[in-house]
Amino acid sequence: MSEQDTPETRDDGTDPLDQIRFLARAESRVRIVEWLSESPPATQRELRTQLDISRTTVARSLRSLEERGWVTNDDGGYRLTRVGAAIGSEFSELLDTVRQVEELSEF
């Protein structure tokens, strides 16, 4: 690893900030990860119905989450992997913190 490729700035798709950006850039990915973290495995149809997201968006979001290793498809039902569950949990906590700060700043 060169001096320019520190763990904080890796250029191999595993940079932590890139991972956060990937999830935060698409509300559909956030909603799918949140849903799967609180529910049993779900089919694409169930996700479309429960989250009111188009078929194309659900399919594209699941594909990109699978490519990252955050979601897996077991017997037709999608579920979070351990990595996906950990990232989803921490991201959800971050969202809650930001919402609380915003509410407090109104006073």
XYZ file of C-alpha atoms in Angstrom:
107
model
C 0.000 0.000 0.000
C 1.496 3.303 -1.069
C 1.465 6.445 1.001
C -1.376 7.752 -1.150
C -3.416 4.549 -0.676
C -3.970 4.797 3.054
C -6.902 2.807 4.432
C -8.932 6.021 4.502
C -8.425 6.743 0.779
C -8.291 3.350 -0.956
C -9.242 3.381 -4.612
C -10.627 -0.177 -4.717
C -14.291 0.547 -3.881
C -13.864 -0.185 -0.183
C -13.233 3.364 0.979
C -15.550 3.856 3.979
C -16.779 7.243 2.754
C -17.551 5.750 -0.657
C -19.569 3.036 1.075
C -21.572 5.667 2.973
C -22.080 7.719 -0.193
C -23.260 4.627 -2.071
C -26.018 3.996 0.451
C -26.972 7.617 1.086
C -27.179 8.544 -2.623
C -30.312 6.444 -3.202
C -33.298 6.657 -0.898
C -34.522 3.359 -2.356
C -31.380 1.555 -1.115
C -31.763 3.108 2.332
C -35.421 2.085 2.519
C -34.694 -1.473 1.346
C -31.883 -1.905 3.877
C -34.094 -0.504 6.654
C -36.983 -2.782 5.656
C -34.823 -5.913 5.471
C -33.217 -5.112 8.818
C -36.635 -5.206 10.501
C -38.359 -7.951 8.502
C -37.913 -11.559 7.416
C -36.531 -12.193 3.920
C -38.660 -10.513 1.261
C -39.237 -11.014 -2.449
C -38.881 -8.201 -4.938
C -42.658 -8.045 -5.176
C -43.033 -7.715 -1.399
C -40.462 -4.929 -1.330
C -42.206 -3.113 -4.196
C -45.554 -3.361 -2.433
C -44.387 -2.508 1.082
C -42.118 0.360 0.051
C -44.101 1.626 -2.961
C -41.020 1.570 -5.195
C -41.052 0.705 -8.895
C -40.050 -2.733 -10.147
C -37.021 -1.339 -11.972
C -35.794 0.616 -8.949
C -36.171 -2.355 -6.598
C -34.344 -4.663 -9.018
C -31.526 -2.160 -9.610
C -31.162 -1.422 -5.884
C -31.079 -5.100 -4.920
C -28.549 -5.862 -7.657
C -26.209 -3.106 -6.448
C -26.640 -4.164 -2.809
C -25.859 -7.766 -3.793
C -22.746 -6.649 -5.671
C -21.509 -4.985 -2.476
C -22.208 -8.132 -0.484
C -24.815 -6.402 1.688
C -27.824 -8.426 0.484
C -28.232 -12.033 -0.558
C -31.064 -13.881 -2.279
C -31.946 -17.141 -0.571
C -34.723 -19.176 -2.204
C -36.356 -16.107 -3.731
C -36.225 -14.005 -0.580
C -33.745 -11.196 -0.096
C -32.086 -10.695 3.269
C -29.223 -8.656 4.630
C -25.848 -10.304 5.052
C -23.940 -9.736 8.297
C -22.098 -6.869 6.649
C -25.350 -5.385 5.317
C -26.993 -5.688 8.717
C -24.063 -3.985 10.444
C -23.908 -1.159 7.916
C -27.689 -0.747 7.963
C -27.760 -0.580 11.747
C -24.991 2.002 11.966
C -26.432 4.065 9.117
C -29.842 4.045 10.785
C -28.274 5.280 14.025
C -26.518 8.060 12.111
C -29.819 9.098 10.511
C -31.499 9.158 13.920
C -28.698 11.302 15.335
C -28.912 13.782 12.460
C -32.710 13.999 12.854
C -32.363 14.657 16.596
C -29.776 17.369 16.010
C -32.045 19.012 13.437
C -34.961 18.959 15.882
C -32.835 20.458 18.643
C -31.484 23.181 16.388
C -35.024 24.457 15.842
C -35.153 25.693 19.435
